[in-house]
CSV table of C-alpha atoms in Angstrom, one decimal:
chain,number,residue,atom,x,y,z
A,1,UNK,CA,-44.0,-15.7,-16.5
A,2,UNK,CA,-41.7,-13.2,-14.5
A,3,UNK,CA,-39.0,-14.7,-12.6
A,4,UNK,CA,-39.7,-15.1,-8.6
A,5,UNK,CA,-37.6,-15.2,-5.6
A,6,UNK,CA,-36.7,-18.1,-3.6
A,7,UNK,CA,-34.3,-17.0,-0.8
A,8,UNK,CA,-34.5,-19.9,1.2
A,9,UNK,CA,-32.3,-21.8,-1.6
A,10,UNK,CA,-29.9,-18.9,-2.2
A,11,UNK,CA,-26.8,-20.5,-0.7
A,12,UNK,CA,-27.2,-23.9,-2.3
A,13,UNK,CA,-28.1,-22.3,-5.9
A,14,UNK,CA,-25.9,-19.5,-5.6
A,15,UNK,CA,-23.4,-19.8,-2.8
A,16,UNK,CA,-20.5,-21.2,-4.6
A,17,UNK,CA,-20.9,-18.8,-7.8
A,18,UNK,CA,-21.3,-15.8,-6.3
A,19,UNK,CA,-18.1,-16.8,-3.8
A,20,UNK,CA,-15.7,-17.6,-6.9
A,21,UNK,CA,-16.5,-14.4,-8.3
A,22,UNK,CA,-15.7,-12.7,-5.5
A,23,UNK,CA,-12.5,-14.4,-4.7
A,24,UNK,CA,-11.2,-13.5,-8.0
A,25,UNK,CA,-11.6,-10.0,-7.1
A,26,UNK,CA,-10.9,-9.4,-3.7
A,27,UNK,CA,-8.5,-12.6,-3.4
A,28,UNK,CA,-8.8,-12.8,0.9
A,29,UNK,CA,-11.4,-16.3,1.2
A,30,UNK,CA,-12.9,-14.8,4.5
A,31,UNK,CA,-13.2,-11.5,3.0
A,32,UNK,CA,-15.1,-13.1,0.2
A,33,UNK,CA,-17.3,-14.8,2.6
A,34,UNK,CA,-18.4,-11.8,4.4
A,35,UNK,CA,-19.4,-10.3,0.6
A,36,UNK,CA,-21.4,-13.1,0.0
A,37,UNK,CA,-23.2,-13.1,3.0
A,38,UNK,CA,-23.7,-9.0,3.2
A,39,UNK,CA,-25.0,-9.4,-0.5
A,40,UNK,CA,-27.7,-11.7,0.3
A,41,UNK,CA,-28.7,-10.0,3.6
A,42,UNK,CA,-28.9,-6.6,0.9
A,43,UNK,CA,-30.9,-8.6,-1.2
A,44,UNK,CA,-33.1,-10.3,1.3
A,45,UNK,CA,-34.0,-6.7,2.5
A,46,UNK,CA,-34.6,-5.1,-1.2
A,47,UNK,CA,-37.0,-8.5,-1.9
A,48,UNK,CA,-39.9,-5.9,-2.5
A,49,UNK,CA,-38.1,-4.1,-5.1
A,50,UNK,CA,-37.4,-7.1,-7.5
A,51,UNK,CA,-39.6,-6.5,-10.9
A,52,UNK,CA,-38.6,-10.0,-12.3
A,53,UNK,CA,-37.4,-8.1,-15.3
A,54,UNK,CA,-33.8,-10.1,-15.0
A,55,UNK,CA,-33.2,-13.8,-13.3
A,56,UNK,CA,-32.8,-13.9,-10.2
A,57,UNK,CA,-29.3,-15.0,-10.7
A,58,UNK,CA,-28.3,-12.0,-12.8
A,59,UNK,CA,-29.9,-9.6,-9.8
A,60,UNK,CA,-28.1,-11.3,-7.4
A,61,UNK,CA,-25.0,-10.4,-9.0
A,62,UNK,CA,-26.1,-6.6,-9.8
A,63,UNK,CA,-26.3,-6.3,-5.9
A,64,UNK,CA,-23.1,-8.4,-5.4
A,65,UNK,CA,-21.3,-5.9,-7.7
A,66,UNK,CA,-22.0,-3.3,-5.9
A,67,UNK,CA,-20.9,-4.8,-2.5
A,68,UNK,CA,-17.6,-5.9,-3.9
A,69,UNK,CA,-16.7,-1.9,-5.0
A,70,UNK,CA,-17.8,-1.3,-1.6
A,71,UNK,CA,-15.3,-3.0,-0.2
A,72,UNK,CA,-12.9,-1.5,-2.8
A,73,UNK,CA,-13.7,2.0,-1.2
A,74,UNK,CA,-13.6,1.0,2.1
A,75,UNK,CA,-10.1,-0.7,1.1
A,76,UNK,CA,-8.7,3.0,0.4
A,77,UNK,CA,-9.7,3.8,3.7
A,78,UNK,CA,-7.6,1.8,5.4
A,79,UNK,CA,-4.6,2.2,3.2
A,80,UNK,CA,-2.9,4.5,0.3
A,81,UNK,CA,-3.2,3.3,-3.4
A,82,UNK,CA,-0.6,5.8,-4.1
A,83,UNK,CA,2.6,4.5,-5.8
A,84,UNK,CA,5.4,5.0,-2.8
A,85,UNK,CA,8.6,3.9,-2.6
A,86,UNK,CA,7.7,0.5,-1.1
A,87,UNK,CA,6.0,-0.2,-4.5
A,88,UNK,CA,9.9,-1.0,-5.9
A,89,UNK,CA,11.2,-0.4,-8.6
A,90,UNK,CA,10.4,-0.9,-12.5
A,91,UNK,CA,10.9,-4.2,-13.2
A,92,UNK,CA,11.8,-3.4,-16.6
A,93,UNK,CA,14.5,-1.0,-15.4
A,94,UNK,CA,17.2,-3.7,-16.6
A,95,UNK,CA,15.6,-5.3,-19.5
A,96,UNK,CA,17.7,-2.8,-22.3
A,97,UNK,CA,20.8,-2.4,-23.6
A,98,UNK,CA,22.5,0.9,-23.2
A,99,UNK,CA,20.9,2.3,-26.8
A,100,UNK,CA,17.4,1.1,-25.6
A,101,UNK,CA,17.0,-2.2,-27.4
A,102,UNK,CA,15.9,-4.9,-25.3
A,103,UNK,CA,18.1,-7.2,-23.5
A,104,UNK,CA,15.6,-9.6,-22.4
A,105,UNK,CA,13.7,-9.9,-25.4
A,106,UNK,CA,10.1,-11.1,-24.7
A,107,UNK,CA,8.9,-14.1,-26.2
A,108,UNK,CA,6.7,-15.1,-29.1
A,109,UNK,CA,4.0,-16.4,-27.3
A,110,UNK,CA,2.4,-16.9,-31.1
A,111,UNK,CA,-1.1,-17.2,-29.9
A,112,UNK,CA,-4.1,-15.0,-30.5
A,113,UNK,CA,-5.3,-13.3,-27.2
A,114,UNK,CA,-8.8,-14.5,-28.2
A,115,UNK,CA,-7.9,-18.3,-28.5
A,116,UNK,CA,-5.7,-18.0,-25.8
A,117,UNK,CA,-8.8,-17.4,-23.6
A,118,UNK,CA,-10.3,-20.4,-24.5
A,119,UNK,CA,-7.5,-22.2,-22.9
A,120,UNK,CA,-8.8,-22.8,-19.1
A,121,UNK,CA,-5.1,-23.7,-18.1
A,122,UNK,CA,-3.9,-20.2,-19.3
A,123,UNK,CA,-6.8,-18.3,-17.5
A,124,UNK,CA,-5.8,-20.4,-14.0
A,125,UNK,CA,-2.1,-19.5,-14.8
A,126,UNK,CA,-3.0,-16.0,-14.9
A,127,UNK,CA,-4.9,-16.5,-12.1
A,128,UNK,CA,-2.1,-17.5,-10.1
A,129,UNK,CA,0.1,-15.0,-11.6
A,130,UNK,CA,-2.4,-12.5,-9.9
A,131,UNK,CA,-1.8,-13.7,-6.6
A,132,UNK,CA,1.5,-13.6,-6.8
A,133,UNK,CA,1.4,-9.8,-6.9
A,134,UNK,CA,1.4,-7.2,-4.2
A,135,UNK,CA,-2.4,-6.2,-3.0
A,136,UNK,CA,-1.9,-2.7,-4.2
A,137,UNK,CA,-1.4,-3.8,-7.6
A,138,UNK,CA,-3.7,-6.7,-7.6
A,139,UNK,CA,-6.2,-4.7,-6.7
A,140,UNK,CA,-5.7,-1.8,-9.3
A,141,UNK,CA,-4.7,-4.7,-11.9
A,142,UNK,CA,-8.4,-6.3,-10.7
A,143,UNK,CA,-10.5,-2.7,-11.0
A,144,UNK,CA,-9.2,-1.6,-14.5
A,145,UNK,CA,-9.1,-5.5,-16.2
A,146,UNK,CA,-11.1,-7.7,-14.5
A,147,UNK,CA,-13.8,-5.2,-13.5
A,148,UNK,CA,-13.1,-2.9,-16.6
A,149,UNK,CA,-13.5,0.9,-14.7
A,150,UNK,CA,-11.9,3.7,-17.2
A,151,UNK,CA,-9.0,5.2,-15.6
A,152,UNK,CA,-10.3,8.1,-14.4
A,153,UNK,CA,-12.9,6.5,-12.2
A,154,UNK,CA,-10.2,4.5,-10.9
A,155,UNK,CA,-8.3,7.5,-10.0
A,156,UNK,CA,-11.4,9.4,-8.5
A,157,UNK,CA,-12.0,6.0,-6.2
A,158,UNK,CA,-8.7,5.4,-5.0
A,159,UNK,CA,-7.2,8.7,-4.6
A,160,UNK,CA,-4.2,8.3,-7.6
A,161,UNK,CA,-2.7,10.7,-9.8
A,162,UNK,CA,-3.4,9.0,-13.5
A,163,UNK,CA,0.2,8.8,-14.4
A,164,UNK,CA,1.1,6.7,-11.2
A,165,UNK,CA,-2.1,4.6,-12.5
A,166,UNK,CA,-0.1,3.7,-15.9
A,167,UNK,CA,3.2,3.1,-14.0
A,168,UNK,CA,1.2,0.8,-11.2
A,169,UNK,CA,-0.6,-1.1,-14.4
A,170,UNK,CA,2.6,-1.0,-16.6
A,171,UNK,CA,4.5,-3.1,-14.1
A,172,UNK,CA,1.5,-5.7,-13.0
A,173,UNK,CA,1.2,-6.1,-16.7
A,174,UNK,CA,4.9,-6.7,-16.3
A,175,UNK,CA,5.1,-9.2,-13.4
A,176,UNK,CA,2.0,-10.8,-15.0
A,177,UNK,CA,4.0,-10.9,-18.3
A,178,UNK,CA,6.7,-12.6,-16.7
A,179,UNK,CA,5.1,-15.1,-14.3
A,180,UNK,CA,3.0,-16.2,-17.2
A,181,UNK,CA,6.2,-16.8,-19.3
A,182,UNK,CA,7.6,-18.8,-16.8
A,183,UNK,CA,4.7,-21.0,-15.5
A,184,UNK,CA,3.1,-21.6,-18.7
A,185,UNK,CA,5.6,-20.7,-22.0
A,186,UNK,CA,8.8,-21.9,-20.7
A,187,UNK,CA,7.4,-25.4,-19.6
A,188,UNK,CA,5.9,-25.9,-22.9
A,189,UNK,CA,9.0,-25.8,-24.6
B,1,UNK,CA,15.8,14.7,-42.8
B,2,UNK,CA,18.4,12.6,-40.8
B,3,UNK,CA,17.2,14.8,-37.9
B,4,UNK,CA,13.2,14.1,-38.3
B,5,UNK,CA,13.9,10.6,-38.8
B,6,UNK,CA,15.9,10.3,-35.4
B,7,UNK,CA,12.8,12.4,-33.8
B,8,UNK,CA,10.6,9.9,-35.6
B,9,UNK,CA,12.2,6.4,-34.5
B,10,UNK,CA,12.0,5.6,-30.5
B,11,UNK,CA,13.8,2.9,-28.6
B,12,UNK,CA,12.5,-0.7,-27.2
B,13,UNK,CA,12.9,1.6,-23.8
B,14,UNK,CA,10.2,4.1,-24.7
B,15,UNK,CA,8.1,2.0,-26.7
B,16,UNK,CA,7.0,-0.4,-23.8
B,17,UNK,CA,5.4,1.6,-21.5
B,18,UNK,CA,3.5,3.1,-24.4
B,19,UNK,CA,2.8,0.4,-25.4
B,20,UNK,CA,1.1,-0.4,-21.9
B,21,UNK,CA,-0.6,2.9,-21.8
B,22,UNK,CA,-2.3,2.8,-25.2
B,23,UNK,CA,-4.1,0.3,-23.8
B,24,UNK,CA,-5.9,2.7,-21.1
B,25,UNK,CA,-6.2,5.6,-22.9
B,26,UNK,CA,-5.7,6.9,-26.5
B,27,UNK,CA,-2.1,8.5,-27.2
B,28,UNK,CA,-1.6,11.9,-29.1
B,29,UNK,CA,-1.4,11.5,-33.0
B,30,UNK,CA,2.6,12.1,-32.6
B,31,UNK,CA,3.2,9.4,-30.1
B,32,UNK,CA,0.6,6.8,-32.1
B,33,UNK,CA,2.2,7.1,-35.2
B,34,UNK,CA,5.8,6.9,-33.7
B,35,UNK,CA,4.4,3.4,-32.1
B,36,UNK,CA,2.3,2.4,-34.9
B,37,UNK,CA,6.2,2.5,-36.9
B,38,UNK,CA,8.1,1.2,-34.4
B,39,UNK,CA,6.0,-1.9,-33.3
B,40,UNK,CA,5.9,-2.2,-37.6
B,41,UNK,CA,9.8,-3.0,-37.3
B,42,UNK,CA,10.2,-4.4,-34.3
B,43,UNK,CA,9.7,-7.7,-33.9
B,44,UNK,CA,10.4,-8.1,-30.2
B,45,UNK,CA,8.1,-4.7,-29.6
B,46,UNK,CA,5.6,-6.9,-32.0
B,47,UNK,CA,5.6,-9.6,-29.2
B,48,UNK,CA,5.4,-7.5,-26.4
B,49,UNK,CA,2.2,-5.9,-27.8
B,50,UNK,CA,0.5,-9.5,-27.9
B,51,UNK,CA,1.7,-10.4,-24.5
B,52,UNK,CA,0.0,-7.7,-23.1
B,53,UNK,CA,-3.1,-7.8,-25.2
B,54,UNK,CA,-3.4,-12.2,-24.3
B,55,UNK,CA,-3.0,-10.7,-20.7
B,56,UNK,CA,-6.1,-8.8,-21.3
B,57,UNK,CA,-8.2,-11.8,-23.1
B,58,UNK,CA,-7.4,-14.0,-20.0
B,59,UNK,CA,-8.3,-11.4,-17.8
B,60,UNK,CA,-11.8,-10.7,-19.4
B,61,UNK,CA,-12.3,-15.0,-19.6
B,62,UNK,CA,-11.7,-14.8,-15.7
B,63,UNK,CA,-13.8,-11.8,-15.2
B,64,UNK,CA,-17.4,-13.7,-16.4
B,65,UNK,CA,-20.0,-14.9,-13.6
B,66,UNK,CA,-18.8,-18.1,-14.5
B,67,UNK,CA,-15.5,-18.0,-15.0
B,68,UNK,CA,-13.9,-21.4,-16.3
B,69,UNK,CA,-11.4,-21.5,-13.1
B,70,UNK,CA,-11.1,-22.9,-10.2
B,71,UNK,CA,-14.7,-24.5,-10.1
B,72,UNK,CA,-13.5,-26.7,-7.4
B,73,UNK,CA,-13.7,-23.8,-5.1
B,74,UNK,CA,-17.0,-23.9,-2.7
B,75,UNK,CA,-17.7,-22.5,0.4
B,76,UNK,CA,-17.4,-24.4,2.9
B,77,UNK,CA,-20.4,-26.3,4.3
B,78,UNK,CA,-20.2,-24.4,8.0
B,79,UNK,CA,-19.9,-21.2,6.1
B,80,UNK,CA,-23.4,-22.1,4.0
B,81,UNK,CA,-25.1,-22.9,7.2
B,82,UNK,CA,-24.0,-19.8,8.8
B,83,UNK,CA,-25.1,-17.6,6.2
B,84,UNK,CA,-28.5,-19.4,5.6
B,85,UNK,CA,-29.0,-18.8,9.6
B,86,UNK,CA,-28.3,-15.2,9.4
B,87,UNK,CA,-30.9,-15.0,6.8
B,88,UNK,CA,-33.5,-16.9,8.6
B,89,UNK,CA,-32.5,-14.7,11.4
B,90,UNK,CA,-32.9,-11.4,9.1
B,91,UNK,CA,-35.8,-12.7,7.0
């Protein structure tokens, strides 16, 4: 039997899902809100044009997706994603001796990335570690690994050169890497 | 030979944010093979590498519809009425 709509029990079904996944990528709670409702007005609307070839879960969060890059554009509107001065510096910059070799070595998490995911206090850690960083980088850190865009569609969206995209990813990836090792490796041991 | 091999053999400095940037894109065959033999006897590099690749993982787990964090998190009961009544409104 094809999958039917029920709209009036959207919020209760769906409500909190479709908010948590917005949260994690556009991290402001009233912000999220106001995708959440927008997406179920946009669905309410395109009602007709449901086939009940998907759930009605997994076409709620088609539409969803779209409204979330929405507000991604609408973001670079308001404000530059270029890398500027503000940005900082490389927080790497004074992790090397003089010859190049590091100074402040990393550390052997010894853990395979896959496992590691299965660990729900490591996912909320890096959760955390995400909203520790600046928007800008948040949000570039949130297109290219939490919603997986290639690079150059990142660059076309948000108005960057692609080698200010690898230097705004190489030092999220860095922060990350460090707010991680203190919050989760360093109190372990 | 001395001189290849020094040509051949990069820092910690440069291998990092190659390291980094392999992961968006693929490198030239120079610059792989110069990380593929540094990371082979670097230990620390070796580390750094898996950092950024369990980054990834986690990032992926907490990209799913239904991701295992922070399932305490609702909307608020006012918000949920407020949307349901601009639907009824809209609808």
């Amino acid at each position: 039997m094809p999958e039917t709509l029920n709209s009036d029990l959207w919020v209760d079904r769906y409500g909190d899902m479709l908010y948590r996944y917005t949260l994690v990528r556009v991290k402001n709670p009233d912000a999220s809100e106001e995708i959440v409702q927008v997406t179920l007005l946009a669905a309410l609307q395109a009602k007709s044009s449901f086939q009940g070839r998907s759930t009605e879960k997994s076409w709620l969060f088609g539409i969803l997706k779209h409204k979330i890059l929405d507000h991604f554009r609408e973001l670079k509107t308001q404000r530059t994603f270029e890398l500027t001065p503000e940005d900082g510096s490389d927080p790497l910059e004074n992790a090397y001796h003089a010859d190049g070799h590091w100074l402040n070595a990393p550390k052997n998490w010894d853990t395979d990335p896959h496992k590691a995911a299965e660990n729900h206090q490591l996912v909320e850690a890096l959760s955390q570690c995400m909203d520790r960083l600046s928007d800008k980088f948040r949000n570039i850190f949130v297109l290219k690994e939490i919603e997986g865009l290639a690079s150059e569609e990142i660059c076309k969206e948000m108005g960057i050169k692609p080698t200010n995209l690898w230097v705004i990813l190489h030092r999220a990836r860095n922060q990350l890497r460090k707010c991680l090792e203190t919050s989760h490796w360093d109190t372990k041991q | 030979m001395g001189q290849m091999l020094q040509w051949f053999q990069m820092t910690c400095r440069d291998t990092t944010p190659l390291i980094s940037e392999m992961m968006d894109h693929s490198l030239p065959l120079g610059k792989r093979l110069r990380l593929k033999f540094h990371i082979a006897i670097c230990d620390v590099c070796c580390f750094y590498k898996n950092q950024l690749e369990t980054i990834r993982a986690l990032a992926r787990k907490l990209s799913g519809e239904e991701a295992p964090t922070q399932q305490q998190v609702v909307l608020s009961e006012q918000s949920k009425t407020k949307i349901k009544n601009s639907l009824k409104q809209s609808g």
